[in-house]
Coordinates of C-alpha atoms and ligand atoms in Angstrom, one line a residue:
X20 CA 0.0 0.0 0.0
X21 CA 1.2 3.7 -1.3
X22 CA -1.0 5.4 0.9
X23 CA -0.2 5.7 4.5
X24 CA -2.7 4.9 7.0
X25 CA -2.0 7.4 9.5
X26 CA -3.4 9.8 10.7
X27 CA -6.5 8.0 10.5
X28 CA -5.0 5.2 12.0
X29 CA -3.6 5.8 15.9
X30 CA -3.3 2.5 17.8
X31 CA -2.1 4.6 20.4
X32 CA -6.2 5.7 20.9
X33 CA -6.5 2.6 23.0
X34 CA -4.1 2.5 25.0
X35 CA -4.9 6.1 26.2
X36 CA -6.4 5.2 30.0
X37 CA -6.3 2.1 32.1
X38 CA -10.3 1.6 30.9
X39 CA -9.6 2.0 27.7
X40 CA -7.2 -0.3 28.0
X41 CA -8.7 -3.2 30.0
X42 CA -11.5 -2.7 27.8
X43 CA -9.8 -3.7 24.5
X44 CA -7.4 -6.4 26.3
X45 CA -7.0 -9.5 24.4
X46 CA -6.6 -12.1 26.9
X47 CA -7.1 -12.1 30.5
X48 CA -5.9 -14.4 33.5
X49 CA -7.9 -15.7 36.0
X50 CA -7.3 -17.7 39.4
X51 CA -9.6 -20.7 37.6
X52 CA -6.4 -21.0 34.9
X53 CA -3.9 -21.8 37.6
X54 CA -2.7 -25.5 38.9
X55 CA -0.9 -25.4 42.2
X56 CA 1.9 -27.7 41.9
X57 CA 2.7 -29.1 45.8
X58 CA 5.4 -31.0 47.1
X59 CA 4.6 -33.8 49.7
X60 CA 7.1 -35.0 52.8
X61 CA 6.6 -37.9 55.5
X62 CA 6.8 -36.4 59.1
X63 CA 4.6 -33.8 61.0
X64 CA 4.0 -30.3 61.3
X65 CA 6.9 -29.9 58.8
X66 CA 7.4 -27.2 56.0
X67 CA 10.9 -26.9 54.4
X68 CA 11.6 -23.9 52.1
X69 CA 13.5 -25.5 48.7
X70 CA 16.5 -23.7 48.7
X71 CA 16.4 -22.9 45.4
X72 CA 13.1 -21.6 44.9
X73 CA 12.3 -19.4 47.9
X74 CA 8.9 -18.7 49.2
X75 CA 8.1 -22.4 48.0
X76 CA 7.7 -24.9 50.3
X77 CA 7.8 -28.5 50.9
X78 CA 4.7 -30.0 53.4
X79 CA 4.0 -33.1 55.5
X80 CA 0.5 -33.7 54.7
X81 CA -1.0 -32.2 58.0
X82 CA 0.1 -28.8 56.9
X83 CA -0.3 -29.4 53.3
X84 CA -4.1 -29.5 54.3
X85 CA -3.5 -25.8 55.7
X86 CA -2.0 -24.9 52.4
X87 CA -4.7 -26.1 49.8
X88 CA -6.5 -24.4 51.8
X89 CA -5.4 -21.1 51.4
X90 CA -5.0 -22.2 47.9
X91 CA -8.9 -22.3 47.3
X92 CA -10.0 -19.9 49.2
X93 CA -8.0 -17.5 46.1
X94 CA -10.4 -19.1 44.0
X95 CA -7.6 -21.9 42.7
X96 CA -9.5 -25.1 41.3
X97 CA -6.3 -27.6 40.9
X98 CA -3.6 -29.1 42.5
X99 CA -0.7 -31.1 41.2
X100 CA 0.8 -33.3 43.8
X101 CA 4.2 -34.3 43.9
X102 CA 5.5 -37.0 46.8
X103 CA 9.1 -36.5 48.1
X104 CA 10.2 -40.1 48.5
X105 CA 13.4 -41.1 51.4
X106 CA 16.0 -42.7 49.7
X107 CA 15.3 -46.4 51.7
X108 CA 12.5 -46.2 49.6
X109 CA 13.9 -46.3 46.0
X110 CA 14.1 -48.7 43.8
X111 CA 14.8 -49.6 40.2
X112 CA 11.1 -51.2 40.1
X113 CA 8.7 -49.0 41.7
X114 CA 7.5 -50.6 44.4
X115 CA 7.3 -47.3 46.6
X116 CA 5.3 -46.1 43.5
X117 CA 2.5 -48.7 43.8
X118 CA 2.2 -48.7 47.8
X119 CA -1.6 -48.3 48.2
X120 CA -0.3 -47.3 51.8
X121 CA 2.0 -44.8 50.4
X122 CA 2.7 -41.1 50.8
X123 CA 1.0 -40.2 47.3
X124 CA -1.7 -42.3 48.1
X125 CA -2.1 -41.5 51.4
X126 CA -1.8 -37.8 50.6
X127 CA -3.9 -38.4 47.9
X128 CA -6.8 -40.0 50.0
X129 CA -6.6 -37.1 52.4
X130 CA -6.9 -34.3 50.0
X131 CA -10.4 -35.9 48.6
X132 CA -11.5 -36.7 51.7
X133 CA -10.7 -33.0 53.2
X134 CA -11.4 -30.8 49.7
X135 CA -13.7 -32.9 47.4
X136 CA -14.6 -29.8 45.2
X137 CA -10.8 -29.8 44.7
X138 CA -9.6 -30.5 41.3
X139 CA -6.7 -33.1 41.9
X140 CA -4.1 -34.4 39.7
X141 CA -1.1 -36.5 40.7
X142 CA 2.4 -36.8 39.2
X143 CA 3.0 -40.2 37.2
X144 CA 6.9 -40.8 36.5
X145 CA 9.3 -43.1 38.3
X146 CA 11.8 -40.9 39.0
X147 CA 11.3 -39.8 42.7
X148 CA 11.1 -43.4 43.5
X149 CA 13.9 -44.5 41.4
X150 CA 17.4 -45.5 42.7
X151 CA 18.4 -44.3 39.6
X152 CA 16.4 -41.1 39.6
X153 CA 15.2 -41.6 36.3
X154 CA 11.1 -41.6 34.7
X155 CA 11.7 -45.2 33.9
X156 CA 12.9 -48.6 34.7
X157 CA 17.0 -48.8 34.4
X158 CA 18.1 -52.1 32.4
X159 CA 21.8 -52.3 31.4
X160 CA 21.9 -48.5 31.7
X161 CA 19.5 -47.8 29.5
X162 CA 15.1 -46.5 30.3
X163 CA 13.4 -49.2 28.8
X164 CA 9.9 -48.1 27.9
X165 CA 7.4 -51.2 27.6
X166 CA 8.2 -52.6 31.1
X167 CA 8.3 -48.7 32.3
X168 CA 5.2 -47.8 30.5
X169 CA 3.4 -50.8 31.5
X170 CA 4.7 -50.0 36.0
X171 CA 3.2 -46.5 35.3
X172 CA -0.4 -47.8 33.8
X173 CA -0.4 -49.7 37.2
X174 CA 0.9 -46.8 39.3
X175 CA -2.2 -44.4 37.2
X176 CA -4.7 -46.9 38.6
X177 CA -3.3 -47.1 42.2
X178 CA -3.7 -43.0 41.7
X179 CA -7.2 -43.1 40.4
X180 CA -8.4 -45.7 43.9
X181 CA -6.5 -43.2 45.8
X182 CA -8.8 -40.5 44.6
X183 CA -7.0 -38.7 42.1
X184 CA -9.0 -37.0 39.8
X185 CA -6.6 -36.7 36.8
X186 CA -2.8 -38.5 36.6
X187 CA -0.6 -36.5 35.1
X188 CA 2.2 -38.7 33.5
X189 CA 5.5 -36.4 33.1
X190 CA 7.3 -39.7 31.9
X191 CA 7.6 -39.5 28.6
X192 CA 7.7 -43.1 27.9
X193 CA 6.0 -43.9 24.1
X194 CA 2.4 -45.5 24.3
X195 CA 2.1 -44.7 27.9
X196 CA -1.3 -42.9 27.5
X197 CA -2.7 -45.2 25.5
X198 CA -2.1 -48.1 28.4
X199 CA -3.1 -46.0 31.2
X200 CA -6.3 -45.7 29.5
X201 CA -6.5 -49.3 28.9
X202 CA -6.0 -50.2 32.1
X203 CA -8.3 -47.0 34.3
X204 CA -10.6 -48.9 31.9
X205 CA -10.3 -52.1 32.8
X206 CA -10.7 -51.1 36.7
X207 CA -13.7 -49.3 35.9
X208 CA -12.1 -45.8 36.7
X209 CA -14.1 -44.4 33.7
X210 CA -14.0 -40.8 35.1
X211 CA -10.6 -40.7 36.1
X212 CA -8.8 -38.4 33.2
X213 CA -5.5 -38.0 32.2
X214 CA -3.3 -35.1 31.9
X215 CA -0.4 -35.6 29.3
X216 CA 3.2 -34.3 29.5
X217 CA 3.2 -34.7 25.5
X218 CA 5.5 -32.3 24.6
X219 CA 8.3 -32.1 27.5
X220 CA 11.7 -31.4 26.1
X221 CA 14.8 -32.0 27.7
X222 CA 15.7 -29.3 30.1
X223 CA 17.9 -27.7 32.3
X224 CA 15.1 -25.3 33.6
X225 CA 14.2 -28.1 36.1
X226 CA 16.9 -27.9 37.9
X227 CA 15.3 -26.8 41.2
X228 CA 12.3 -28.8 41.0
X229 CA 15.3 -32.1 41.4
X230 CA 16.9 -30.3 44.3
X231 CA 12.8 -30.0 45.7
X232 CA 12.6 -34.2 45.5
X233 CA 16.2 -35.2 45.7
X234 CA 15.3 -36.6 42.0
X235 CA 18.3 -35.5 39.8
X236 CA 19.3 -38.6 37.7
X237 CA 22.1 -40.3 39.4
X238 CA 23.3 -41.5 35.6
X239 CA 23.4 -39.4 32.2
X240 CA 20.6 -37.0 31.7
X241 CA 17.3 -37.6 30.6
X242 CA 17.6 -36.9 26.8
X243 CA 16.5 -40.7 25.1
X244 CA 12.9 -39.7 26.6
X245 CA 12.7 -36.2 27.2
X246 CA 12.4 -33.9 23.9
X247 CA 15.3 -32.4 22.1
X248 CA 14.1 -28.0 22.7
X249 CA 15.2 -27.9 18.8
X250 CA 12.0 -29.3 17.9
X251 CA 8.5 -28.4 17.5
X252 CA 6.9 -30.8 14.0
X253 CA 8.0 -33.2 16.7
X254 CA 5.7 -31.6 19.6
X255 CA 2.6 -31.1 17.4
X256 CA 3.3 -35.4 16.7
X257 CA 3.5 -36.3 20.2
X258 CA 0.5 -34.0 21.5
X259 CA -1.4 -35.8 18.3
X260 CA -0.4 -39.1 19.6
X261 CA -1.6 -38.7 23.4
X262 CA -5.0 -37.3 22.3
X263 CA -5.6 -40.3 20.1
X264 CA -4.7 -42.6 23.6
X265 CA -7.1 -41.2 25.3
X266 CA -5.4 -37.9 26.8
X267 CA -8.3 -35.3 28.3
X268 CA -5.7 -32.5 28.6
X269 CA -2.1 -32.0 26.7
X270 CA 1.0 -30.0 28.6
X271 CA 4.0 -28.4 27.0
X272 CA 6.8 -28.1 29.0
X273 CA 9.2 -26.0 30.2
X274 CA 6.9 -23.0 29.4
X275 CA 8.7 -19.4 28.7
X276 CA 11.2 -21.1 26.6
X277 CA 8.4 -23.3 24.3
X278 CA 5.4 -20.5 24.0
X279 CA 5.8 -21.4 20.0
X280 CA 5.2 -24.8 20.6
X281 CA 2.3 -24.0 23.0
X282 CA 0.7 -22.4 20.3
X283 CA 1.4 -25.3 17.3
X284 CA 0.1 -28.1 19.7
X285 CA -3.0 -25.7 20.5
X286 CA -4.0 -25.4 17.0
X287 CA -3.1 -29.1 16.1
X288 CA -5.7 -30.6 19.0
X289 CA -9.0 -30.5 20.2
X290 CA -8.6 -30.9 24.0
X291 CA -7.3 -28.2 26.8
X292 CA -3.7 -27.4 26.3
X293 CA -1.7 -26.7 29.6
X294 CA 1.7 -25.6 30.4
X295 CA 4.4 -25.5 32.7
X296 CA 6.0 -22.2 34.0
X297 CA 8.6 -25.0 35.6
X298 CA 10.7 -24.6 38.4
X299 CA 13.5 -23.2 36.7
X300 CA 11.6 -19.8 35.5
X301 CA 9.8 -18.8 38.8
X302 CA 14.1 -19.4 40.0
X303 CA 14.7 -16.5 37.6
X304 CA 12.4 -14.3 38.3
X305 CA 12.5 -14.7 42.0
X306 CA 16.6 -14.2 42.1
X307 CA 16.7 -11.6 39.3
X308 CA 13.7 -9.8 41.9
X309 CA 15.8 -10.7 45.0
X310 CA 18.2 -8.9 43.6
X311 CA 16.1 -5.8 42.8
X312 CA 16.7 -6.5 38.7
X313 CA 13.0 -7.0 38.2
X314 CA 9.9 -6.0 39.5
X315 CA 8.9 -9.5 41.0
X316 CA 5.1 -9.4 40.5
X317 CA 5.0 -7.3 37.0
X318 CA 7.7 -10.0 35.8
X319 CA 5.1 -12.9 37.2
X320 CA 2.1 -11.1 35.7
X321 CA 3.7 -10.4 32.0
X322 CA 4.7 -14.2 31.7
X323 CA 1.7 -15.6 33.1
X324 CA -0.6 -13.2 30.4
X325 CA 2.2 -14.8 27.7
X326 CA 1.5 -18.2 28.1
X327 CA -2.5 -17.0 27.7
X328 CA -1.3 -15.5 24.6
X329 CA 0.1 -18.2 22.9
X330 CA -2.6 -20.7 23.5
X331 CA -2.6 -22.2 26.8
X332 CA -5.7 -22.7 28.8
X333 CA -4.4 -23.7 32.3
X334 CA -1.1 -22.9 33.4
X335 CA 0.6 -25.0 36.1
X336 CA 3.0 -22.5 38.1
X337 CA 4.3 -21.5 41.3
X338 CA 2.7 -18.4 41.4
X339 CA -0.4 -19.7 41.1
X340 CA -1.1 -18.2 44.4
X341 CA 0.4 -15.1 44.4
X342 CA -0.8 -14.4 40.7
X343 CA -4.3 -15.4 42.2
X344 CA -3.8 -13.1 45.1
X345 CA -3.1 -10.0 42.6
X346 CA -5.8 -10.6 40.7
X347 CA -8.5 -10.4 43.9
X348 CA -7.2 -6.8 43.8
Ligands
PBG406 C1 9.8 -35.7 36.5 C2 9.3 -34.3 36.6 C3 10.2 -33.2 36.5 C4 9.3 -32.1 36.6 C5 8.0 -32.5 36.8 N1 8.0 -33.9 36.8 C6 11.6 -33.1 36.3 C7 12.3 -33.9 35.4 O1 11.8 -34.4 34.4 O2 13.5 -34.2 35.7 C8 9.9 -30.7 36.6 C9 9.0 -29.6 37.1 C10 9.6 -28.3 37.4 O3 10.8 -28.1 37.1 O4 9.0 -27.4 37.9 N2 9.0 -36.7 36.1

């Protein structure tokens, strides 16, 4: 075009007042997109701050109850539970995993019992009960997926007679969804649903999350299951494949780095994309604001909106509360 637009055109004419621009916002947040990941301990009356992620906090399960709920009462409508498991309890075949008496499940239990309206998912991935710290079982140093894949169909099903209302498996082992559907199935846990980790790549952005469960793998890193971040066709395939297993809800993971692959494997499914602002980006912000580099909640708010932007309709994050508290304002 020759002809210039302006001045009929001023973009700047809605961004003129705090209305005006509110009123013409794209995309807002709300408490009801959040998922509170928590971190579970044995003991009592416990909390321990994860040194690498301050302000966040591992709970035995009596205060845990304290803390979900604070967690609803800012209008929050999911948890992600994640079980920190003592090393006398690993193994290279899960049994800690599949303990119907176990922390998971017990937490698990407790959580329905105390919060029924609470919408609960539950980690599924080997790795905090692995002697190995890896997603998978260990043969001859390698993950082997059937056998894996297979343990962590069983360990969905202990999950769903716990209570769970979704499992979340952050495994990546291949055909994993399609067997934990088979077998909620075949125990008659028809309602129980299944959040996907399709699309989670490879990534050093977790680094404090493995500090939070002691889960760092003892051997090699985690790259034969875990996406290579170059890749995105890749992403949109495995998101593809989950939701024909049987996946309710897909999850790209990390988040800030992978907001182009939240929006390919948005438009390439027809379920509720999530993401994962993961450990390692509520690090950042929280040092780089310790530090008085960045303002702390304008920093939380901006990459919250972002992952709105690019597609994603829930967002699992640690500042699920405080981005819920800020928004009651
Ligand atoms: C492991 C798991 C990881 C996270 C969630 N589940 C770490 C890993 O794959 O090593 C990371 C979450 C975060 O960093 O916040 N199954």
């Amino acid at each position: 075009m020759s002809r210039s637009l302006f001045p009929n055109s001023r973009p700047r004419r809605l961004r003129i007042s705090e209305n005006m621009r509110r009123m013409v916002s794209e995309n807002h947040l709300s408490a009801a997109d959040f998922i509170a990941p928590l971190f579970v301990m044995e003991g009592q009356n416990q909390k321990a701050e994860i040194s690498s992620m301050p302000g966040y906090y591992c709970f035995t399960q009596d205060l845990l109850m304290k803390e979900i709920e604070e967690i609803q009462s800012l209008g929050i409508l999911s948890v992600l539970l994640f079980a920190k498991v003592p090393d006398d309890k690993k193994d290279n075949k899960g049994t800690e995993a599949l303990n119907p008496d176990g922390l998971m499940q017990k937490t698990t239990a407790a959580i329905k019992k105390e919060f029924p309206d609470m919408v609960l998912m539950t980690d599924i991935a080997l790795d905090p009960y692995s002697s190995y710290g890896h997603d998978g079982i260990v043969v001859d140093g390698k993950i082997i997926n059937d056998k894996s894949a297979e343990l962590l169909a069983k360990m969905a099903v202990s999950h769903a007679e716990a209570g769970a209302d979704l499992v979340a498996p952050s495994d990546m082992m291949d055909g994993r969804i399609g067997m934990m559907r088979h077998a909620l199935e075949t125990a008659q846990f028809f309602d129980t649903g299944i959040m996907a980790y399709s699309a989670k790549y490879a990534s050093s952005y977790y680094g404090p999350f493995r500090d939070a469960l002691d889960s760092a793998p003892g051997f090699g890193d985690k790259k034969t299951y875990q996406m290579n971040p170059s890749n995105v066709v890749e992403a949109v395939k495995e998101a593809q494949l989950d939701e024909q297993e049987g996946a309710d809800i897909i999850m790209v993971k990390p988040g800030l780095p992978y907001l182009d692959v939240v929006r390919a494997v948005k438009e390439s499914v027809s379920v509720p994309v999530s993401v994962y602002n993961v450990s390692g980006e509520y690090a950042m912000i929280k040092a780089a604001a310790q530090k008085g580099w960045l303002n702390e909640n304008e920093a939380m708010m901006e990459a919250l909106t972002g992952f709105k932007r690019a597609g994603a309709d829930l967002i699992a994050t640690y500042f699920a509360k405080d981005a819920a508290r800020l928004l009651l304002l």
